Amino acid sequence: MPKIISVHSFRGGTGKSNITANLAATVARYGHRVGIVDTDIQSPGIHVLFGFDEEMMELSLNDYLWGRCDVEDTAYDVTFALKEVAKKNSAIYLIPSSLNLGEITRILREGYDVGLLHDGFQELIERLNLEYLFIDTHPGLNEETLLSITISDALIIILRPDHQDFQGTAVTVDVARQLEVPQMLMVVNKALPNLDFDTLRRQVEISYNASVAGILPLSEEVVHLASRDIFCLRYPSHPFSQIVEAIAKQIQ
């Protein structure tokens, strides 16, 4: 059965899109058909990690939401990102949101039919024969984020070891429990290497009564790459990549 995985954070700047891209690429590398939808319509960006610029974006998720095209018309095959590690059945399809200022302001001004977004997720799974659909959500809680959480088989919540993140994340955890998400995993990102990771893990698990799927250290190499590529594909032996792979195995 196909799985829908929402990746969410209560605040921006947690590295959510970077982790989403790396998880999706890692799962696809095992030989799975994977889709990624950028529903962070107000501030899209996950396409950058796949080397996909605005000039290549003839249609976007916005066009589907305004009724200009079918949702599969907004899907771009970015399997090339896997390079030589792709297996026979590996595939990655990216559904980006528009970078056009007019399109973004229209969404902010008028909103859109969130139910149509739900229909689009199901159509993508069926028409692209996807095994996994990753949803890169908008930070915080709004209508489309609640929808994504509601229909998800797994919810990955990203937070930093930061007091503001801890407080805001508690709200997301409570909502996810009320919506009865089948699987909820916590991922701590940008943890300073000198922290006691075992203590940090216990602190997060006790605070939210939820499993910590992984703690990703603040890595100079990840920062240096600056979203120019999928880190796990370029540096598969790096500790960051190994932790991402361990997280990916928990959602398969």
Coordinates of N, CA and C in Angstrom, one line a residue:
M1 N 0.8 -1.2 0.0 CA 0.0 0.0 0.0 C 0.9 1.2 0.0
P2 N 0.5 2.3 -0.8 CA 1.3 3.5 -0.8 C 1.2 4.2 0.6
K3 N 2.3 4.9 0.9 CA 2.3 5.6 2.2 C 2.5 7.1 2.0
I4 N 1.7 7.9 2.7 CA 1.9 9.3 2.7 C 2.6 9.8 4.0
I5 N 3.7 10.5 3.8 CA 4.5 11.0 4.9 C 4.5 12.5 4.9
S6 N 4.0 13.1 5.9 CA 4.1 14.6 6.0 C 5.3 14.9 6.9
V7 N 6.1 15.9 6.4 CA 7.2 16.4 7.2 C 6.9 17.8 7.6
H8 N 6.9 18.0 8.9 CA 6.4 19.3 9.5 C 7.3 19.8 10.6
S9 N 7.3 21.2 10.7 CA 7.9 21.8 11.8 C 7.0 23.0 12.2
F10 N 7.0 23.3 13.5 CA 6.2 24.4 14.0 C 6.7 25.7 13.6
R11 N 8.1 25.8 13.5 CA 8.7 27.1 13.1 C 9.6 26.9 11.9
G12 N 9.9 28.0 11.2 CA 10.7 27.9 10.0 C 12.2 27.8 10.4
G13 N 13.0 27.4 9.5 CA 14.5 27.4 9.8 C 15.0 26.1 10.4
T14 N 14.1 25.1 10.5 CA 14.5 23.8 11.1 C 15.3 22.9 10.2
G15 N 15.3 23.2 8.9 CA 15.9 22.3 7.9 C 14.9 21.3 7.4
K16 N 13.6 21.6 7.5 CA 12.6 20.7 7.1 C 12.6 20.2 5.7
S17 N 12.8 21.2 4.8 CA 12.8 20.8 3.3 C 14.1 20.0 3.0
N18 N 15.2 20.4 3.6 CA 16.4 19.6 3.4 C 16.3 18.2 3.8
I19 N 15.7 18.0 5.0 CA 15.5 16.6 5.5 C 14.5 15.9 4.6
T20 N 13.4 16.5 4.2 CA 12.4 15.9 3.3 C 13.1 15.4 2.0
A21 N 13.9 16.3 1.4 CA 14.5 15.9 0.2 C 15.5 14.7 0.4
N22 N 16.2 14.7 1.5 CA 17.2 13.7 1.7 C 16.5 12.3 2.1
L23 N 15.4 12.4 2.8 CA 14.6 11.2 3.1 C 14.0 10.6 1.9
A24 N 13.4 11.5 1.1 CA 12.8 11.0 -0.2 C 13.8 10.4 -1.1
A25 N 14.9 11.0 -1.3 CA 16.0 10.4 -2.1 C 16.5 9.1 -1.6
T26 N 16.6 9.0 -0.3 CA 17.1 7.8 0.3 C 16.2 6.6 0.1
V27 N 14.9 6.9 0.3 CA 13.8 5.9 0.0 C 13.8 5.5 -1.4
A28 N 13.9 6.4 -2.3 CA 13.9 6.1 -3.8 C 15.1 5.3 -4.2
R29 N 16.2 5.6 -3.5 CA 17.5 4.8 -3.8 C 17.3 3.3 -3.5
Y30 N 16.4 2.9 -2.7 CA 16.2 1.5 -2.4 C 15.4 0.8 -3.5
G31 N 14.9 1.6 -4.5 CA 14.2 1.0 -5.6 C 12.7 1.3 -5.6
H32 N 12.3 2.4 -4.9 CA 10.9 2.8 -4.8 C 10.5 4.0 -5.6
R33 N 9.2 4.1 -6.0 CA 8.7 5.2 -6.7 C 8.2 6.2 -5.7
V34 N 8.8 7.4 -5.7 CA 8.6 8.4 -4.7 C 8.1 9.7 -5.3
G35 N 7.1 10.4 -4.6 CA 6.7 11.7 -5.0 C 7.0 12.7 -3.9
I36 N 7.2 13.9 -4.2 CA 7.4 15.0 -3.2 C 6.6 16.2 -3.6
V37 N 5.7 16.6 -2.7 CA 4.9 17.8 -3.0 C 5.3 18.9 -2.1
D38 N 5.6 20.1 -2.7 CA 6.0 21.2 -1.9 C 4.7 22.0 -1.6
T39 N 4.1 21.8 -0.5 CA 2.9 22.5 -0.1 C 3.2 23.8 0.7
D40 N 4.5 24.1 0.8 CA 4.9 25.4 1.5 C 4.7 26.5 0.4
I41 N 3.5 26.7 0.0 CA 3.2 27.6 -1.1 C 3.6 29.0 -0.9
Q42 N 3.6 29.5 0.3 CA 4.0 30.8 0.6 C 5.5 31.1 0.5
S43 N 6.3 30.0 0.7 CA 7.7 30.1 0.6 C 8.4 28.9 0.1
P44 N 8.1 28.5 -1.2 CA 8.6 27.3 -1.7 C 10.1 27.2 -1.9
G45 N 10.7 26.0 -1.9 CA 12.1 26.0 -2.0 C 12.8 24.6 -2.2
I46 N 12.0 23.5 -2.0 CA 12.6 22.2 -2.0 C 13.2 21.9 -3.4
H47 N 12.6 22.5 -4.4 CA 13.1 22.2 -5.8 C 14.6 22.6 -6.0
V48 N 15.1 23.5 -5.2 CA 16.5 24.0 -5.3 C 17.4 22.8 -5.0
L49 N 17.1 21.9 -4.1 CA 17.9 20.8 -3.7 C 18.1 19.8 -4.8
F50 N 17.1 19.8 -5.8 CA 17.2 18.9 -6.9 C 17.7 19.6 -8.2
G51 N 18.3 20.8 -8.0 CA 18.9 21.5 -9.1 C 17.8 21.9 -10.1
F52 N 16.6 22.2 -9.6 CA 15.5 22.5 -10.5 C 15.2 24.0 -10.4
D53 N 15.5 24.7 -11.4 CA 15.3 26.2 -11.3 C 14.0 26.6 -11.9
E54 N 13.6 27.9 -11.8 CA 12.3 28.4 -12.2 C 12.1 28.3 -13.6
E55 N 13.2 28.4 -14.5 CA 13.0 28.3 -15.9 C 12.5 26.9 -16.4
M56 N 12.7 25.9 -15.6 CA 12.3 24.5 -15.9 C 10.8 24.3 -15.5
M57 N 10.3 25.2 -14.7 CA 9.0 25.1 -14.1 C 7.9 25.6 -15.0
E58 N 7.4 24.9 -16.0 CA 6.3 25.3 -16.8 C 5.0 25.4 -16.1
L59 N 4.8 24.4 -15.3 CA 3.5 24.3 -14.5 C 3.9 24.0 -13.0
S60 N 3.1 24.4 -12.1 CA 3.4 24.2 -10.7 C 2.1 23.7 -10.0
L61 N 2.2 23.4 -8.7 CA 1.1 23.1 -7.9 C 0.0 24.2 -7.9
N62 N 0.5 25.4 -8.0 CA -0.5 26.5 -8.1 C -1.4 26.4 -9.3
D63 N -0.9 26.0 -10.4 CA -1.7 25.9 -11.6 C -2.8 24.8 -11.4
Y64 N -2.4 23.7 -10.8 CA -3.5 22.7 -10.5 C -4.5 23.3 -9.5
L65 N -4.1 24.0 -8.5 CA -5.1 24.5 -7.5 C -6.0 25.6 -8.2
W66 N -5.5 26.3 -9.2 CA -6.4 27.2 -9.9 C -7.2 26.6 -11.1
G67 N -7.1 25.3 -11.2 CA -7.8 24.6 -12.3 C -7.3 24.7 -13.7
R68 N -6.0 25.1 -13.8 CA -5.4 25.3 -15.1 C -4.9 24.0 -15.7
C69 N -4.7 22.9 -14.9 CA -4.2 21.7 -15.5 C -4.5 20.6 -14.5
D70 N -4.2 19.3 -15.0 CA -4.3 18.2 -14.1 C -3.1 18.1 -13.2
V71 N -3.2 17.5 -12.0 CA -2.1 17.5 -11.1 C -0.9 16.8 -11.6
E72 N -1.1 15.7 -12.4 CA 0.1 15.0 -12.9 C 0.9 15.8 -13.9
D73 N 0.3 16.9 -14.4 CA 1.0 17.8 -15.3 C 2.0 18.6 -14.6
T74 N 1.9 18.7 -13.3 CA 2.8 19.5 -12.5 C 4.0 18.7 -11.9
A75 N 4.0 17.4 -12.2 CA 5.0 16.5 -11.7 C 6.2 16.4 -12.6
Y76 N 7.4 16.6 -12.1 CA 8.6 16.6 -12.9 C 9.5 15.4 -12.4
D77 N 9.9 14.6 -13.4 CA 10.8 13.5 -13.1 C 12.2 14.0 -12.8
V78 N 12.6 13.9 -11.5 CA 13.9 14.3 -11.1 C 14.8 13.1 -10.6
T79 N 14.5 12.0 -11.2 CA 15.2 10.7 -10.8 C 16.7 10.9 -11.1
F80 N 17.0 11.8 -12.1 CA 18.4 12.0 -12.4 C 19.3 12.4 -11.2
A81 N 18.6 12.9 -10.2 CA 19.4 13.3 -9.0 C 20.0 12.1 -8.3
L82 N 19.5 10.9 -8.5 CA 20.0 9.7 -7.9 C 21.3 9.3 -8.5
K83 N 21.5 9.7 -9.8 CA 22.7 9.3 -10.6 C 22.9 7.8 -10.6
E84 N 24.1 7.4 -10.3 CA 24.5 5.9 -10.4 C 23.9 5.1 -9.3
V85 N 23.3 5.7 -8.2 CA 22.8 4.8 -7.1 C 21.4 4.4 -7.4
A86 N 20.8 4.9 -8.4 CA 19.4 4.5 -8.7 C 19.3 3.1 -9.1
K87 N 18.3 2.4 -8.5 CA 18.0 1.0 -8.9 C 17.0 0.9 -10.0
K88 N 16.7 -0.3 -10.4 CA 15.8 -0.4 -11.6 C 14.5 0.3 -11.5
N89 N 13.8 0.2 -10.3 CA 12.5 0.8 -10.2 C 12.5 2.1 -9.5
S90 N 13.7 2.7 -9.2 CA 13.8 4.0 -8.5 C 13.2 5.1 -9.4
A91 N 12.4 6.0 -8.7 CA 11.9 7.1 -9.4 C 11.5 8.2 -8.4
I92 N 11.8 9.4 -8.7 CA 11.4 10.6 -7.9 C 10.7 11.6 -8.8
Y93 N 9.5 12.0 -8.3 CA 8.7 13.0 -9.0 C 8.5 14.2 -8.1
L94 N 8.8 15.4 -8.6 CA 8.7 16.6 -7.8 C 7.6 17.4 -8.2
I95 N 6.7 17.8 -7.3 CA 5.6 18.7 -7.6 C 5.9 20.0 -6.9
P96 N 6.5 21.0 -7.6 CA 6.9 22.2 -6.9 C 5.8 23.3 -6.9
S97 N 6.0 24.2 -6.0 CA 5.1 25.4 -5.9 C 5.8 26.5 -6.7
S98 N 4.9 27.5 -7.1 CA 5.4 28.5 -8.0 C 6.3 29.5 -7.2
L99 N 7.3 30.1 -7.8 CA 8.1 31.1 -7.2 C 7.7 32.5 -7.7
N100 N 6.7 32.5 -8.6 CA 6.2 33.8 -9.1 C 5.5 34.6 -8.0
L101 N 5.9 35.8 -7.9 CA 5.4 36.7 -6.8 C 3.9 36.9 -6.9
G102 N 3.4 37.0 -8.1 CA 1.9 37.2 -8.3 C 1.2 35.9 -7.8
E103 N 1.7 34.7 -8.1 CA 1.1 33.5 -7.7 C 1.1 33.4 -6.2
I104 N 2.2 33.8 -5.5 CA 2.3 33.6 -4.1 C 1.3 34.6 -3.4
T105 N 1.3 35.9 -3.9 CA 0.4 36.8 -3.3 C -1.1 36.5 -3.5
R106 N -1.4 35.8 -4.6 CA -2.8 35.4 -4.9 C -3.2 34.4 -3.8
I107 N -2.3 33.4 -3.6 CA -2.6 32.4 -2.5 C -2.8 33.1 -1.2
L108 N -2.0 34.0 -0.8 CA -2.1 34.7 0.4 C -3.4 35.5 0.5
R109 N -3.8 36.1 -0.6 CA -4.9 37.0 -0.7 C -6.3 36.2 -0.7
E110 N -6.3 35.2 -1.6 CA -7.5 34.5 -1.9 C -7.7 33.1 -1.3
G111 N -6.5 32.5 -0.9 CA -6.6 31.1 -0.5 C -6.9 30.2 -1.6
Y112 N -7.2 28.9 -1.3 CA -7.6 27.9 -2.4 C -8.4 26.8 -1.7
D113 N -8.9 26.0 -2.6 CA -9.7 24.8 -2.1 C -8.8 23.7 -1.6
V114 N -8.8 23.6 -0.3 CA -7.9 22.6 0.4 C -8.4 21.2 0.0
G115 N -9.7 21.0 -0.2 CA -10.2 19.7 -0.6 C -9.6 19.3 -1.9
L116 N -9.3 20.2 -2.8 CA -8.7 19.9 -4.1 C -7.3 19.4 -3.9
L117 N -6.6 20.0 -2.9 CA -5.3 19.5 -2.6 C -5.3 18.0 -2.2
H118 N -6.3 17.7 -1.4 CA -6.4 16.3 -1.0 C -6.6 15.4 -2.2
D119 N -7.5 15.8 -3.1 CA -7.8 15.0 -4.3 C -6.5 14.9 -5.1
G120 N -5.7 15.9 -5.2 CA -4.5 15.9 -5.9 C -3.5 14.9 -5.4
F121 N -3.4 14.8 -4.1 CA -2.5 13.8 -3.5 C -2.9 12.4 -4.0
Q122 N -4.1 12.0 -3.9 CA -4.6 10.7 -4.3 C -4.4 10.5 -5.8
E123 N -4.7 11.5 -6.6 CA -4.5 11.3 -8.0 C -3.0 11.1 -8.4
L124 N -2.1 11.8 -7.7 CA -0.7 11.6 -7.9 C -0.3 10.2 -7.6
I125 N -0.7 9.7 -6.5 CA -0.4 8.3 -6.1 C -0.8 7.3 -7.2
E126 N -2.1 7.5 -7.6 CA -2.6 6.5 -8.6 C -2.0 6.7 -10.0
R127 N -1.9 7.9 -10.5 CA -1.5 8.1 -11.9 C 0.0 7.9 -12.1
L128 N 0.8 8.2 -11.0 CA 2.3 8.0 -11.1 C 2.7 6.7 -10.5
N129 N 1.7 5.9 -10.0 CA 2.0 4.6 -9.4 C 3.0 4.7 -8.2
L130 N 2.8 5.7 -7.4 CA 3.8 6.0 -6.3 C 3.6 5.0 -5.1
E131 N 4.8 4.7 -4.5 CA 4.8 3.9 -3.3 C 4.9 4.8 -2.1
Y132 N 5.5 5.9 -2.2 CA 5.6 6.9 -1.1 C 5.3 8.3 -1.7
L133 N 4.6 9.1 -0.9 CA 4.4 10.5 -1.2 C 4.8 11.3 0.0
F134 N 5.8 12.1 -0.2 CA 6.3 13.0 0.9 C 5.7 14.4 0.7
I135 N 5.1 14.9 1.8 CA 4.5 16.3 1.7 C 5.4 17.2 2.6
D136 N 6.0 18.2 1.9 CA 6.8 19.2 2.6 C 5.8 20.3 3.0
T137 N 5.5 20.4 4.3 CA 4.4 21.3 4.7 C 4.9 22.7 5.0
H138 N 4.0 23.6 5.1 CA 4.3 25.0 5.6 C 4.5 24.9 7.1
P139 N 5.5 25.7 7.6 CA 5.6 25.7 9.1 C 4.4 26.2 9.8
G140 N 4.2 25.8 11.0 CA 3.1 26.2 11.8 C 1.8 25.4 11.4
L141 N 0.7 25.8 11.9 CA -0.5 25.1 11.7 C -1.5 25.9 10.9
N142 N -1.9 25.5 9.8 CA -3.0 26.1 9.0 C -3.8 25.0 8.4
E143 N -4.8 25.4 7.5 CA -5.7 24.4 7.0 C -5.1 23.3 6.2
E144 N -4.2 23.7 5.3 CA -3.6 22.6 4.5 C -2.6 21.7 5.3
T145 N -2.0 22.3 6.3 CA -1.2 21.5 7.2 C -2.0 20.4 7.9
L146 N -3.1 20.9 8.5 CA -4.0 20.0 9.2 C -4.5 18.9 8.2
L147 N -4.8 19.2 7.0 CA -5.3 18.2 6.0 C -4.2 17.2 5.8
S148 N -2.9 17.7 5.6 CA -1.8 16.8 5.3 C -1.6 15.8 6.5
I149 N -1.7 16.3 7.7 CA -1.5 15.5 8.9 C -2.7 14.5 8.9
T150 N -3.9 14.9 8.6 CA -5.0 14.0 8.7 C -4.9 12.8 7.8
I151 N -4.4 13.0 6.6 CA -4.4 11.9 5.6 C -3.1 11.1 5.6
S152 N -2.2 11.5 6.5 CA -0.8 10.9 6.5 C -0.8 9.5 7.3
D153 N 0.0 8.7 6.7 CA 0.3 7.4 7.4 C 1.4 7.6 8.4
A154 N 2.3 8.6 8.2 CA 3.3 8.9 9.1 C 3.6 10.4 9.1
L155 N 3.8 10.9 10.3 CA 4.2 12.4 10.5 C 5.5 12.5 11.1
I156 N 6.4 13.2 10.4 CA 7.8 13.4 10.9 C 7.8 14.9 11.4
I157 N 8.1 15.1 12.6 CA 8.1 16.4 13.2 C 9.6 16.8 13.4
I158 N 10.0 17.9 12.8 CA 11.4 18.4 12.9 C 11.4 19.5 14.0
L159 N 12.4 19.4 14.9 CA 12.6 20.5 15.8 C 14.1 20.7 16.1
R160 N 14.4 21.8 16.5 CA 15.8 22.1 17.0 C 15.8 22.0 18.5
P161 N 17.0 21.8 19.1 CA 17.1 21.9 20.6 C 17.1 23.4 21.0
D162 N 15.9 23.9 20.9 CA 15.6 25.3 21.2 C 14.3 25.5 21.9
H163 N 14.3 26.3 22.9 CA 13.1 26.4 23.8 C 11.8 26.9 23.0
Q164 N 12.0 27.7 22.0 CA 10.8 28.1 21.2 C 10.3 27.0 20.4
D165 N 11.2 26.2 19.8 CA 10.8 25.0 19.1 C 10.1 24.0 20.0
F166 N 10.7 23.8 21.2 CA 10.1 22.8 22.1 C 8.6 23.2 22.4
Q167 N 8.4 24.5 22.7 CA 7.0 24.9 23.1 C 6.1 24.8 21.9
G168 N 6.5 25.3 20.7 CA 5.6 25.2 19.6 C 5.3 23.8 19.1
T169 N 6.4 22.9 19.2 CA 6.2 21.5 18.8 C 5.2 20.8 19.6
A170 N 5.0 21.2 20.9 CA 4.0 20.6 21.7 C 2.6 20.7 21.1
V171 N 2.4 21.9 20.5 CA 1.1 22.1 19.9 C 0.8 21.1 18.7
T172 N 1.8 21.0 17.9 CA 1.7 20.0 16.8 C 1.5 18.6 17.2
V173 N 2.2 18.2 18.3 CA 2.1 16.9 18.8 C 0.7 16.6 19.3
D174 N 0.1 17.6 20.0 CA -1.2 17.5 20.5 C -2.2 17.3 19.4
V175 N -2.1 18.1 18.3 CA -3.0 18.1 17.2 C -2.9 16.7 16.5
A176 N -1.6 16.2 16.3 CA -1.4 15.0 15.7 C -2.1 13.8 16.4
R177 N -2.0 13.9 17.8 CA -2.7 12.9 18.6 C -4.2 12.9 18.5
Q178 N -4.7 14.1 18.4 CA -6.2 14.3 18.3 C -6.6 13.7 16.9
L179 N -5.8 13.9 15.9 CA -6.1 13.4 14.5 C -5.7 12.0 14.3
E180 N -5.2 11.3 15.4 CA -4.9 9.9 15.4 C -4.0 9.5 14.2
V181 N -2.9 10.2 14.0 CA -1.9 9.8 13.0 C -1.3 8.5 13.4
P182 N -1.3 7.5 12.4 CA -0.8 6.2 12.7 C 0.6 6.1 13.3
Q183 N 1.5 6.9 12.7 CA 2.9 6.9 13.2 C 3.4 8.3 13.3
M184 N 4.0 8.7 14.4 CA 4.6 10.0 14.6 C 6.0 9.8 15.1
L185 N 6.9 10.5 14.4 CA 8.3 10.4 14.7 C 8.9 11.8 14.9
M186 N 9.7 11.9 15.9 CA 10.4 13.2 16.2 C 11.8 13.1 15.6
V187 N 12.2 14.2 15.0 CA 13.6 14.3 14.5 C 14.2 15.6 15.0
V188 N 15.2 15.5 15.8 CA 15.9 16.7 16.2 C 17.0 17.1 15.3
N189 N 17.0 18.3 14.8 CA 18.0 18.7 13.8 C 18.9 19.9 14.3
K190 N 20.1 20.0 13.8 CA 21.0 21.1 14.1 C 21.4 21.0 15.6
A191 N 21.6 19.8 16.1 CA 22.1 19.7 17.5 C 23.6 19.9 17.5
L192 N 24.0 20.7 18.4 CA 25.5 20.9 18.5 C 26.2 19.6 18.9
P193 N 27.3 19.3 18.2 CA 28.0 18.1 18.4 C 28.4 17.8 19.9
N194 N 28.6 18.9 20.6 CA 29.1 18.7 22.0 C 27.9 18.4 23.0
L195 N 26.7 18.4 22.5 CA 25.6 18.0 23.4 C 25.6 16.5 23.7
D196 N 25.0 16.1 24.8 CA 24.8 14.7 25.1 C 23.6 14.2 24.4
F197 N 23.8 13.5 23.3 CA 22.6 13.1 22.5 C 21.7 12.2 23.2
D198 N 22.2 11.3 24.1 CA 21.4 10.4 24.8 C 20.4 11.1 25.7
T199 N 21.0 12.1 26.4 CA 20.2 13.0 27.3 C 19.2 13.8 26.5
L200 N 19.6 14.3 25.4 CA 18.7 15.1 24.6 C 17.5 14.2 24.1
R201 N 17.8 13.0 23.7 CA 16.8 12.0 23.2 C 15.8 11.8 24.3
R202 N 16.3 11.5 25.5 CA 15.4 11.2 26.6 C 14.5 12.4 26.9
Q203 N 15.1 13.6 26.9 CA 14.4 14.8 27.2 C 13.2 15.0 26.2
V204 N 13.5 14.8 24.9 CA 12.4 15.0 23.9 C 11.4 13.9 24.0
E205 N 11.8 12.7 24.2 CA 10.8 11.6 24.4 C 9.9 11.7 25.6
I206 N 10.5 12.2 26.7 CA 9.7 12.5 27.9 C 8.7 13.7 27.7
S207 N 9.2 14.7 27.0 CA 8.5 15.9 26.8 C 7.2 15.7 26.0
Y208 N 7.4 14.8 25.0 CA 6.3 14.6 24.0 C 5.7 13.2 24.0
N209 N 6.3 12.3 24.9 CA 5.8 10.9 24.9 C 5.7 10.4 23.5
A210 N 6.8 10.6 22.8 CA 6.9 10.2 21.4 C 8.3 9.7 21.1
S211 N 8.4 8.8 20.1 CA 9.7 8.2 19.7 C 10.5 9.2 18.9
V212 N 11.8 9.3 19.3 CA 12.8 10.1 18.5 C 13.4 9.2 17.5
A213 N 13.2 9.5 16.2 CA 13.7 8.7 15.1 C 15.2 8.9 14.9
G214 N 15.6 10.1 15.2 CA 17.0 10.4 15.0 C 17.4 11.8 15.4
I215 N 18.6 12.0 15.8 CA 19.1 13.3 16.1 C 20.3 13.7 15.2
L216 N 20.0 14.7 14.4 CA 21.0 15.1 13.4 C 21.9 16.2 13.9
P217 N 23.2 16.0 13.9 CA 24.1 17.1 14.4 C 24.2 18.2 13.4
L218 N 24.5 19.4 14.0 CA 24.8 20.6 13.2 C 26.1 20.3 12.5
S219 N 26.1 20.2 11.2 CA 27.2 19.7 10.4 C 27.8 20.8 9.5
E220 N 29.1 21.1 9.6 CA 29.7 22.1 8.8 C 29.6 21.7 7.3
E221 N 29.7 20.4 7.0 CA 29.6 20.0 5.6 C 28.2 20.2 5.0
V222 N 27.2 20.0 5.8 CA 25.8 20.2 5.4 C 25.6 21.7 5.1
V223 N 26.1 22.5 6.0 CA 26.0 24.0 5.9 C 26.8 24.5 4.6
H224 N 27.9 23.9 4.4 CA 28.8 24.3 3.3 C 28.1 24.0 2.0
L225 N 27.4 22.9 1.9 CA 26.8 22.5 0.7 C 25.7 23.4 0.3
A226 N 25.0 24.1 1.3 CA 24.1 25.2 1.1 C 23.0 24.8 0.1
S227 N 22.4 23.6 0.3 CA 21.2 23.2 -0.5 C 21.4 23.1 -2.0
R228 N 22.7 23.0 -2.4 CA 23.0 22.9 -3.8 C 22.8 21.4 -4.3
D229 N 22.6 20.5 -3.4 CA 22.5 19.1 -3.8 C 21.9 18.3 -2.7
I230 N 21.6 17.0 -3.0 CA 21.1 16.1 -1.9 C 22.3 15.6 -1.2
F231 N 22.4 16.0 0.1 CA 23.6 15.7 0.8 C 23.8 14.2 0.9
C232 N 22.8 13.4 1.2 CA 22.9 12.0 1.4 C 23.4 11.2 0.2
L233 N 23.1 11.8 -1.0 CA 23.6 11.2 -2.2 C 25.0 11.5 -2.5
R234 N 25.4 12.7 -2.2 CA 26.8 13.1 -2.4 C 27.8 12.6 -1.4
Y235 N 27.3 12.5 -0.1 CA 28.2 12.0 1.0 C 27.5 10.9 1.7
P236 N 27.3 9.7 1.1 CA 26.5 8.6 1.7 C 27.1 8.0 3.0
S237 N 28.4 8.2 3.2 CA 29.1 7.6 4.4 C 29.1 8.6 5.5
H238 N 28.7 9.8 5.3 CA 28.8 10.9 6.4 C 27.8 10.5 7.5
P239 N 28.1 10.8 8.7 CA 27.2 10.5 9.9 C 25.8 11.1 9.6
F240 N 25.7 12.3 9.1 CA 24.3 12.9 8.8 C 23.6 11.9 7.9
S241 N 24.2 11.4 6.8 CA 23.5 10.6 5.9 C 23.2 9.2 6.5
Q242 N 24.0 8.7 7.4 CA 23.7 7.5 8.0 C 22.5 7.6 9.0
I243 N 22.3 8.7 9.6 CA 21.2 8.9 10.5 C 19.9 9.1 9.7
V244 N 20.0 9.8 8.5 CA 18.9 9.9 7.6 C 18.4 8.6 7.1
E245 N 19.4 7.7 6.8 CA 19.0 6.4 6.3 C 18.3 5.6 7.4
A246 N 18.8 5.7 8.7 CA 18.1 5.0 9.8 C 16.7 5.5 10.0
I247 N 16.5 6.8 9.8 CA 15.1 7.4 9.9 C 14.3 6.8 8.7
A248 N 14.8 6.8 7.5 CA 14.1 6.3 6.4 C 13.6 4.9 6.6
K249 N 14.4 4.1 7.2 CA 14.1 2.7 7.4 C 12.9 2.5 8.4
Q250 N 12.7 3.5 9.3 CA 11.6 3.5 10.2 C 10.3 3.8 9.6
I251 N 10.3 4.4 8.4 CA 9.0 4.8 7.8 C 8.6 3.9 6.7
Q252 N 9.5 2.9 6.4 CA 9.2 2.0 5.3 C 8.3 0.8 5.7

